[in-house]
mmCIF file of C-alpha atoms in Angstrom:
data_model
loop_
_atom_site.group_PDB
_atom_site.id
_atom_site.type_symbol
_atom_site.label_atom_id
_atom_site.label_comp_id
_atom_site.label_asym_id
_atom_site.label_seq_id
_atom_site.Cartn_x
_atom_site.Cartn_y
_atom_site.Cartn_z
ATOM 1 C CA MET A 1311 160.742 24.010 215.893
ATOM 2 C CA ALA A 1312 157.914 24.167 213.338
ATOM 3 C CA PHE A 1313 158.301 20.760 211.705
ATOM 4 C CA THR A 1314 157.077 17.470 213.072
ATOM 5 C CA ASN A 1315 159.245 14.388 212.342
ATOM 6 C CA GLU A 1316 161.643 16.257 210.014
ATOM 7 C CA THR A 1317 164.466 13.686 209.968
ATOM 8 C CA ALA A 1318 162.177 10.706 209.424
ATOM 9 C CA PHE A 1319 160.354 12.581 206.642
ATOM 10 C CA ILE A 1320 163.567 13.473 204.785
ATOM 11 C CA ASN A 1321 164.972 9.956 205.139
ATOM 12 C CA GLY A 1322 161.675 8.507 203.905
ATOM 13 C CA LEU A 1323 162.099 10.372 200.611
ATOM 14 C CA LYS A 1324 165.305 8.496 199.801
ATOM 15 C CA THR A 1325 163.880 5.295 198.334
ATOM 16 C CA THR A 1326 166.426 4.869 195.501
ATOM 17 C CA PRO A 1327 170.169 5.718 195.206
ATOM 18 C CA ASP A 1328 169.365 8.525 192.722
ATOM 19 C CA GLN A 1329 166.668 9.958 195.002
ATOM 20 C CA THR A 1330 169.203 9.914 197.859
ATOM 21 C CA LYS A 1331 171.660 11.949 195.771
ATOM 22 C CA ALA A 1332 168.981 14.411 194.698
ATOM 23 C CA ILE A 1333 167.465 14.864 198.183
ATOM 24 C CA GLU A 1334 170.866 15.304 199.837
ATOM 25 C CA ALA A 1335 171.848 17.913 197.248
ATOM 26 C CA LEU A 1336 168.506 19.699 197.719
ATOM 27 C CA PHE A 1337 168.969 19.952 201.485
ATOM 28 C CA ASN A 1338 172.398 21.535 200.884
ATOM 29 C CA ASP A 1339 171.209 23.994 198.242
ATOM 30 C CA PRO A 1340 171.528 27.610 199.469
ATOM 31 C CA ASP A 1341 168.301 28.854 197.826
ATOM 32 C CA PHE A 1342 166.315 25.883 199.120
ATOM 33 C CA LEU A 1343 167.777 26.169 202.620
ATOM 34 C CA LYS A 1344 166.550 29.778 202.845
ATOM 35 C CA ILE A 1345 163.024 28.470 202.143
ATOM 36 C CA TRP A 1346 163.252 25.424 204.441
ATOM 37 C CA ASN A 1347 164.795 27.391 207.309
ATOM 38 C CA TYR A 1348 162.136 30.101 207.035
ATOM 39 C CA LEU A 1349 159.513 27.383 207.547
ATOM 40 C CA LYS A 1350 161.527 25.619 210.218
ATOM 41 C CA ASN A 1351 161.997 28.779 212.263
ATOM 42 C CA CYS A 1352 158.335 29.784 212.073
ATOM 43 C CA GLN A 1353 156.210 29.052 215.155
ATOM 44 C CA LYS A 1354 153.351 27.614 213.068
ATOM 45 C CA VAL A 1355 153.466 23.824 213.196
ATOM 46 C CA ILE A 1356 153.885 22.029 209.872
ATOM 47 C CA GLU A 1357 153.231 18.314 209.871
ATOM 48 C CA LEU A 1358 155.454 16.552 207.313
ATOM 49 C CA LYS A 1359 153.829 13.469 205.799
ATOM 50 C CA SER A 1360 154.762 10.885 203.231
ATOM 51 C CA ILE A 1361 151.524 9.327 201.899
ATOM 52 C CA PRO A 1362 151.957 6.542 199.316
ATOM 53 C CA GLY A 1363 149.275 6.681 196.610
ATOM 54 C CA TYR A 1364 148.006 10.124 197.745
ATOM 55 C CA LYS A 1365 144.720 10.619 195.855
ATOM 56 C CA ILE A 1366 142.453 13.706 195.604
ATOM 57 C CA ARG A 1367 139.329 13.982 193.433
ATOM 58 C CA GLY A 1368 139.987 10.560 191.952
ATOM 59 C CA LYS A 1369 143.533 11.292 190.733
ATOM 60 C CA GLU A 1370 146.844 10.220 192.182
ATOM 61 C CA ARG A 1371 148.766 13.365 193.119
ATOM 62 C CA PHE A 1372 152.426 14.298 193.435
ATOM 63 C CA GLY A 1373 151.813 16.037 196.757
ATOM 64 C CA GLY A 1374 149.747 18.624 198.555
ATOM 65 C CA TYR A 1375 149.661 21.256 201.266
ATOM 66 C CA THR A 1376 146.752 22.031 203.558
ATOM 67 C CA ALA A 1377 146.719 25.312 205.397
ATOM 68 C CA GLY A 1378 144.690 25.373 208.604
ATOM 69 C CA ARG A 1379 145.554 25.985 212.259
ATOM 70 C CA LYS A 1380 148.569 23.832 211.395
ATOM 71 C CA GLY A 1381 150.051 23.136 207.971
ATOM 72 C CA THR A 1382 150.151 19.642 206.504
ATOM 73 C CA PHE A 1383 152.849 19.025 203.909
ATOM 74 C CA VAL A 1384 152.378 15.840 201.864
ATOM 75 C CA VAL A 1385 154.624 14.080 199.355
ATOM 76 C CA ASN A 1386 153.549 10.922 197.520
ATOM 77 C CA PRO A 1387 156.765 8.852 197.370
ATOM 78 C CA THR A 1388 155.284 6.084 195.233
ATOM 79 C CA LYS A 1389 154.102 8.279 192.349
ATOM 80 C CA PRO A 1390 155.852 6.620 189.388
ATOM 81 C CA GLU A 1391 157.188 9.959 188.131
ATOM 82 C CA HIS A 1392 158.939 10.435 191.499
ATOM 83 C CA ARG A 1393 160.648 7.065 191.252
ATOM 84 C CA ASP A 1394 161.569 7.425 187.577
ATOM 85 C CA ASN A 1395 162.914 10.973 187.880
ATOM 86 C CA PRO A 1396 164.282 12.074 191.281
ATOM 87 C CA MET A 1397 164.121 15.715 190.147
ATOM 88 C CA GLU A 1398 160.339 15.330 189.934
ATOM 89 C CA MET A 1399 160.310 14.663 193.682
ATOM 90 C CA VAL A 1400 162.565 17.689 194.242
ATOM 91 C CA ASP A 1401 160.078 19.708 192.159
ATOM 92 C CA THR A 1402 157.173 18.546 194.351
ATOM 93 C CA ILE A 1403 159.016 19.383 197.580
ATOM 94 C CA ILE A 1404 159.845 22.932 196.418
ATOM 95 C CA HIS A 1405 156.294 23.355 195.059
ATOM 96 C CA GLU A 1406 154.745 22.460 198.434
ATOM 97 C CA CYS A 1407 157.311 24.646 200.226
ATOM 98 C CA ILE A 1408 156.085 27.594 198.126
ATOM 99 C CA HIS A 1409 152.508 26.995 199.358
ATOM 100 C CA ALA A 1410 153.770 26.583 202.914
ATOM 101 C CA VAL A 1411 155.800 29.822 202.847
ATOM 102 C CA LEU A 1412 152.859 31.794 201.405
ATOM 103 C CA ASP A 1413 150.698 30.321 204.176
ATOM 104 C CA VAL A 1414 152.989 30.900 207.170
ATOM 105 C CA GLN A 1415 153.992 34.413 206.086
ATOM 106 C CA LYS A 1416 150.844 35.592 207.870
ATOM 107 C CA ASP A 1417 152.233 34.136 211.129
ATOM 108 C CA CYS A 1418 155.949 34.666 210.634
ATOM 109 C CA GLY A 1419 156.251 37.933 208.769
ATOM 110 C CA ASP A 1420 158.874 39.336 206.417
ATOM 111 C CA THR A 1421 162.083 38.700 208.377
ATOM 112 C CA ASN A 1422 164.155 36.286 206.265
ATOM 113 C CA TYR A 1423 161.179 35.895 203.873
ATOM 114 C CA PRO A 1424 162.770 33.858 201.068
ATOM 115 C CA PHE A 1425 160.786 35.036 198.021
ATOM 116 C CA SER A 1426 160.317 38.093 195.853
ATOM 117 C CA LYS A 1427 156.819 39.596 195.998
ATOM 118 C CA GLU A 1428 156.133 38.362 192.433
ATOM 119 C CA ILE A 1429 155.954 34.724 193.578
ATOM 120 C CA THR A 1430 152.340 33.835 194.231
ATOM 121 C CA GLU A 1431 149.635 31.195 193.904
ATOM 122 C CA VAL A 1432 146.277 31.282 192.165
ATOM 123 C CA TYR A 1433 144.286 31.897 195.363
ATOM 124 C CA GLU A 1434 146.345 34.965 196.309
ATOM 125 C CA ASP A 1435 147.039 36.373 192.842
ATOM 126 C CA PRO A 1436 145.804 39.994 192.710
ATOM 127 C CA ASN A 1437 145.472 39.759 188.906
ATOM 128 C CA ILE A 1438 142.693 37.123 189.096
ATOM 129 C CA LYS A 1439 139.405 38.883 188.353
ATOM 130 C CA GLY A 1440 136.833 36.107 188.910
ATOM 131 C CA THR A 1441 136.568 33.333 191.507
ATOM 132 C CA PRO A 1442 140.044 31.796 191.748
ATOM 133 C CA THR A 1443 140.161 28.184 190.602
ATOM 134 C CA THR A 1444 142.529 25.677 189.063
ATOM 135 C CA SER A 1445 139.657 23.980 187.236
ATOM 136 C CA LYS A 1446 139.901 24.648 183.485
ATOM 137 C CA LYS A 1447 136.199 23.968 183.153
ATOM 138 C CA HIS A 1448 135.181 26.479 185.807
ATOM 139 C CA VAL A 1449 137.778 29.201 185.226
ATOM 140 C CA ASP A 1450 136.282 32.668 184.789
ATOM 141 C CA PRO A 1451 136.550 33.644 181.075
ATOM 142 C CA ARG A 1452 138.240 36.920 182.133
ATOM 143 C CA ASP A 1453 141.058 34.894 183.733
ATOM 144 C CA LYS A 1454 141.662 32.309 181.013
ATOM 145 C CA ASP A 1455 144.416 34.243 179.226
ATOM 146 C CA HIS A 1456 146.160 35.063 182.497
ATOM 147 C CA MET A 1457 146.035 31.410 183.603
ATOM 148 C CA ASP A 1458 147.290 30.172 180.220
ATOM 149 C CA LYS A 1459 150.103 32.714 180.151
ATOM 150 C CA HIS A 1460 151.233 32.819 183.784
ATOM 151 C CA TYR A 1461 150.319 29.351 185.131
ATOM 152 C CA GLY A 1462 149.958 26.538 182.569
ATOM 153 C CA ASP A 1463 148.997 22.878 182.993
ATOM 154 C CA SER A 1464 149.025 21.051 186.324
ATOM 155 C CA ALA A 1465 151.341 18.078 186.585
ATOM 156 C CA SER A 1466 148.879 15.496 187.893
ATOM 157 C CA SER A 1467 145.833 16.460 185.796
ATOM 158 C CA PRO A 1468 147.015 18.569 182.837
ATOM 159 C CA ASN A 1469 143.824 18.271 180.775
ATOM 160 C CA ASP A 1470 141.469 19.405 183.536
ATOM 161 C CA GLU A 1471 143.483 21.613 185.871
ATOM 162 C CA TYR A 1472 145.889 24.517 185.870
ATOM 163 C CA ILE A 1473 148.997 24.401 188.050
ATOM 164 C CA ASP A 1474 148.357 26.507 191.158
ATOM 165 C CA ILE A 1475 151.639 28.458 191.429
ATOM 166 C CA ASN A 1476 152.552 31.239 189.009
ATOM 167 C CA ASP A 1477 155.351 31.497 186.450
ATOM 168 C CA LYS A 1478 157.737 33.271 188.858
ATOM 169 C CA ALA A 1479 157.330 30.433 191.363
ATOM 170 C CA GLN A 1480 157.859 27.859 188.605
ATOM 171 C CA GLN A 1481 161.028 29.686 187.511
ATOM 172 C CA LEU A 1482 162.421 29.407 191.055
ATOM 173 C CA ILE A 1483 161.847 25.635 190.962
ATOM 174 C CA ILE A 1484 163.528 25.394 187.563
ATOM 175 C CA LYS A 1485 166.543 27.427 188.737
ATOM 176 C CA ILE A 1486 167.157 25.094 191.694
ATOM 177 C CA ILE A 1487 166.586 21.917 189.657
ATOM 178 C CA ARG A 1488 168.984 23.009 186.883
ATOM 179 C CA ARG A 1489 171.684 23.531 189.524
ATOM 180 C CA LEU A 1490 170.996 20.177 191.214
ATOM 181 C CA MET A 1491 171.010 18.288 187.889
ATOM 182 C CA LYS A 1492 174.406 19.776 187.100
ATOM 183 C CA GLN A 1493 175.752 18.924 190.560
ATOM 184 C CA THR A 1494 174.380 15.405 190.942
ATOM 185 C CA LYS A 1495 174.162 14.221 187.311
ATOM 186 C CA VAL A 1496 170.903 12.466 188.198
ATOM 187 C CA GLY A 1497 167.372 13.068 186.965
ATOM 188 C CA LYS A 1498 166.027 15.063 184.090
ATOM 189 C CA LYS A 1499 163.803 18.051 183.352
ATOM 190 C CA THR A 1500 160.456 17.956 185.157
ATOM 191 C CA LEU A 1501 156.898 18.725 184.061
ATOM 192 C CA THR A 1502 157.327 22.293 185.361
ATOM 193 C CA PHE A 1503 159.902 22.860 182.595
ATOM 194 C CA GLU A 1504 157.195 22.107 180.003
ATOM 195 C CA ASN A 1505 155.126 25.113 181.102
ATOM 196 C CA GLU A 1506 158.186 27.372 181.005
ATOM 197 C CA GLU A 1507 159.178 26.068 177.560
ATOM 198 C CA LYS A 1508 155.658 26.772 176.278
ATOM 199 C CA ARG A 1509 155.950 30.337 177.580
ATOM 200 C CA ASN A 1510 159.512 30.824 176.298
ATOM 201 C CA PRO A 1511 160.275 28.224 173.609
ATOM 202 C CA PRO A 1512 164.014 27.424 173.574
ATOM 203 C CA SER A 1513 165.722 28.475 170.321
ATOM 204 C CA LYS A 1514 166.307 25.420 168.160
ATOM 205 C CA PRO A 1515 169.998 24.781 167.339
ATOM 206 C CA GLY A 1516 168.893 23.671 163.850
ATOM 207 C CA GLY A 1517 167.232 27.044 163.257
ATOM 208 C CA CYS A 1518 170.523 28.923 162.601
ATOM 209 C CA ILE A 1519 171.759 26.237 160.232
ATOM 210 C CA LEU A 1520 168.516 26.446 158.237
ATOM 211 C CA VAL A 1521 168.790 30.238 157.903
ATOM 212 C CA LEU A 1522 172.452 29.984 156.847
ATOM 213 C CA ALA A 1523 171.686 27.273 154.271
ATOM 214 C CA THR A 1524 168.849 29.383 152.822
ATOM 215 C CA LEU A 1525 171.161 32.408 152.579
ATOM 216 C CA VAL A 1526 173.908 30.378 150.858
ATOM 217 C CA LEU A 1527 171.376 29.012 148.347
ATOM 218 C CA LEU A 1528 169.977 32.487 147.718
ATOM 219 C CA ILE A 1529 173.397 34.086 147.200
ATOM 220 C CA GLY A 1530 174.465 31.113 145.045
ATOM 221 C CA SER A 1531 171.377 31.551 142.823
ATOM 222 C CA VAL A 1532 172.014 35.294 142.462
ATOM 223 C CA ILE A 1533 175.668 34.665 141.477
ATOM 224 C CA TYR A 1534 174.605 31.891 139.050
ATOM 225 C CA PHE A 1535 172.052 34.111 137.299
ATOM 226 C CA ALA A 1536 174.502 37.038 137.251
ATOM 227 C CA ILE A 1537 177.111 34.828 135.519
ATOM 228 C CA GLN A 1538 174.467 33.538 133.060
ATOM 229 C CA MET A 1539 173.495 37.082 132.156
ATOM 230 C CA VAL A 1540 177.130 38.101 131.586
ATOM 231 C CA MET B 1493 115.607 19.857 208.978
ATOM 232 C CA SER B 1494 118.766 20.137 211.108
ATOM 233 C CA ASN B 1495 121.942 21.774 209.758
ATOM 234 C CA THR B 1496 123.675 18.390 209.771
ATOM 235 C CA ALA B 1497 120.848 16.828 207.764
ATOM 236 C CA LYS B 1498 120.986 19.744 205.269
ATOM 237 C CA ALA B 1499 124.737 19.289 204.846
ATOM 238 C CA LYS B 1500 124.294 15.536 204.423
ATOM 239 C CA ALA B 1501 121.626 16.054 201.751
ATOM 240 C CA ILE B 1502 123.918 18.432 199.797
ATOM 241 C CA MET B 1503 126.816 15.995 200.051
ATOM 242 C CA VAL B 1504 124.690 13.085 198.797
ATOM 243 C CA ASP B 1505 122.788 14.979 196.072
ATOM 244 C CA HIS B 1506 125.646 17.003 194.603
ATOM 245 C CA PHE B 1507 129.006 15.557 195.574
ATOM 246 C CA HIS B 1508 128.720 11.799 196.089
ATOM 247 C CA SER B 1509 126.490 11.606 193.006
ATOM 248 C CA GLY B 1510 129.186 13.357 190.910
ATOM 249 C CA ASN B 1511 126.628 15.999 189.890
ATOM 250 C CA TYR B 1512 129.016 18.813 190.913
ATOM 251 C CA GLU B 1513 131.161 18.055 187.862
ATOM 252 C CA ASN B 1514 128.386 19.223 185.537
ATOM 253 C CA MET B 1515 127.188 22.215 187.513
ATOM 254 C CA SER B 1516 127.758 25.766 186.308
ATOM 255 C CA THR B 1517 130.401 27.754 188.162
ATOM 256 C CA ALA B 1518 127.740 30.003 189.709
ATOM 257 C CA ASP B 1519 125.700 27.040 191.014
ATOM 258 C CA LEU B 1520 128.776 25.286 192.350
ATOM 259 C CA VAL B 1521 129.931 28.427 194.166
ATOM 260 C CA SER B 1522 126.464 28.789 195.664
ATOM 261 C CA VAL B 1523 126.270 25.168 196.877
ATOM 262 C CA ARG B 1524 129.749 25.266 198.380
ATOM 263 C CA ASP B 1525 129.062 28.598 200.093
ATOM 264 C CA GLU B 1526 125.951 27.051 201.620
ATOM 265 C CA LEU B 1527 128.058 24.149 202.870
ATOM 266 C CA ALA B 1528 130.626 26.546 204.337
ATOM 267 C CA ASP B 1529 127.891 28.196 206.421
ATOM 268 C CA LEU B 1530 126.591 24.805 207.537
ATOM 269 C CA TRP B 1531 130.008 23.507 208.613
ATOM 270 C CA ILE B 1532 130.480 26.530 210.880
ATOM 271 C CA GLN B 1533 127.189 25.769 212.603
ATOM 272 C CA ILE B 1534 127.867 22.049 212.860
ATOM 273 C CA ASP B 1535 131.475 22.309 214.047
ATOM 274 C CA GLN B 1536 131.803 21.335 217.719
ATOM 275 C CA VAL B 1537 127.988 21.209 218.004
ATOM 276 C CA ASP B 1538 127.024 18.100 216.053
ATOM 277 C CA ILE B 1539 130.579 17.013 215.222
ATOM 278 C CA ARG B 1540 132.522 16.790 218.460
ATOM 279 C CA VAL B 1541 135.877 15.506 219.662
ATOM 280 C CA GLY B 1542 135.565 11.837 220.615
ATOM 281 C CA MET B 1543 132.839 10.887 218.085
ATOM 282 C CA SER B 1544 133.407 7.657 216.177
ATOM 283 C CA GLN B 1545 133.914 7.482 212.406
ATOM 284 C CA GLN B 1546 130.591 5.691 212.053
ATOM 285 C CA GLU B 1547 128.776 8.477 213.952
ATOM 286 C CA VAL B 1548 130.346 11.088 211.651
ATOM 287 C CA LYS B 1549 129.419 9.056 208.583
ATOM 288 C CA ASP B 1550 125.836 8.698 209.791
ATOM 289 C CA ALA B 1551 125.583 12.433 210.465
ATOM 290 C CA LEU B 1552 127.378 13.783 207.369
ATOM 291 C CA SER B 1553 127.705 10.960 204.813
ATOM 292 C CA ASP B 1554 130.985 9.468 203.615
ATOM 293 C CA PRO B 1555 133.962 11.826 203.438
ATOM 294 C CA PHE B 1556 134.559 13.540 200.097
ATOM 295 C CA ILE B 1557 138.326 13.103 200.505
ATOM 296 C CA GLU B 1558 139.983 10.633 202.849
ATOM 297 C CA ASN B 1559 143.718 10.505 203.460
ATOM 298 C CA ASP B 1560 145.841 9.211 206.287
ATOM 299 C CA GLY B 1561 143.166 9.416 208.995
ATOM 300 C CA THR B 1562 141.812 12.805 207.903
ATOM 301 C CA TRP B 1563 138.388 13.265 206.326
ATOM 302 C CA MET B 1564 137.500 16.328 204.261
ATOM 303 C CA TYR B 1565 134.173 17.782 203.161
ATOM 304 C CA PRO B 1566 133.970 20.581 200.564
ATOM 305 C CA SER B 1567 133.141 24.177 201.350
ATOM 306 C CA THR B 1568 133.622 27.389 199.370
ATOM 307 C CA PHE B 1569 134.708 27.162 195.770
ATOM 308 C CA ASP B 1570 137.650 24.901 195.013
ATOM 309 C CA GLN B 1571 139.777 25.606 198.045
ATOM 310 C CA TYR B 1572 138.409 25.344 201.595
ATOM 311 C CA TYR B 1573 137.408 22.093 203.238
ATOM 312 C CA TYR B 1574 135.911 21.154 206.593
ATOM 313 C CA SER B 1575 138.501 18.771 207.920
ATOM 314 C CA ILE B 1576 138.079 16.082 210.589
ATOM 315 C CA GLU B 1577 141.186 14.376 211.924
ATOM 316 C CA PHE B 1578 140.777 11.029 213.651
ATOM 317 C CA ASP B 1579 142.971 9.262 216.151
ATOM 318 C CA SER B 1580 142.285 5.540 216.701
ATOM 319 C CA GLY B 1581 138.926 5.932 214.971
ATOM 320 C CA LEU B 1582 137.720 8.859 217.126
ATOM 321 C CA VAL B 1583 137.498 12.550 216.202
ATOM 322 C CA LYS B 1584 140.701 14.212 217.433
ATOM 323 C CA GLU B 1585 140.233 17.706 215.997
ATOM 324 C CA THR B 1586 138.310 19.665 213.379
ATOM 325 C CA ASP B 1587 139.517 22.578 211.249
ATOM 326 C CA PHE B 1588 138.862 24.604 208.098
ATOM 327 C CA VAL B 1589 141.738 24.092 205.699
ATOM 328 C CA ALA B 1590 142.787 25.436 202.323
ATOM 329 C CA LEU B 1591 143.790 22.455 200.203
ATOM 330 C CA LYS B 1592 146.433 22.949 197.516
ATOM 331 C CA ILE B 1593 147.257 19.932 195.399
ATOM 332 C CA PHE B 1594 149.980 19.242 192.851
#
């Protein structure tokens, strides 16, 4: 068993009725269970922690993962975004699981590995040319376009930091959250959706109407002038 | 100057002062690489299991990050930290960890 205090950790995440619905649905989701069970069945110990007010470099964070001889998996249950939108907490849990899986793969190998090879994080991304960093101020100029295009803003410090998992990882989170929102009818889109929508802006429903109206006006004007000329 | 004193001076001059925020990437990489080398030499030599929090503070300065009984000091650019975990106020174990935050 790789996890410490798994049951207490999961129960500790259910601080509101909506969070309870969301967390229970997450731990029954087939894609998420593949990820969780991969971690659970790995021999590397992962300490699960709930740290209210979790702060790093002066900013309150959604969560974190530290990879050392053991892994430490942290969720901040009192972050207001987690309480206001239970899907934001789901997002954080999957996000930290992605770091954990990428970390324990070295110990636990490819059997039942839950991800495609395209899912990666900034520190392991082979396309990063300079020193890998999430700091916008210190990013290597050769990597700026890649970070803007394939990463986007971090959730807890969007002006100063990039998010540390790539677009493919973010798309996995979005896929699971969309399914859970449909199932549970709780929560709303998370900050991860904003990066995806910047990369692939959704087509506006009003856009078609505008094009149609312009066409009708154009055809109407042509007919009007044709009649006038006759 | 001992390795612990060198590490303490870097922590005080560059990190606790906030100076690291204005350093160029190259300088910051260099300072953190120097710290990484120092932590390896200090680990289990000057910082040992059973030391008190006050002894660690005196030797290395205040922690750069403190959460849930674990203290962290920076090393290498952006990612790796020298980590000291305490139990009842005494050093329980030390490690080098990659910190990923969201």
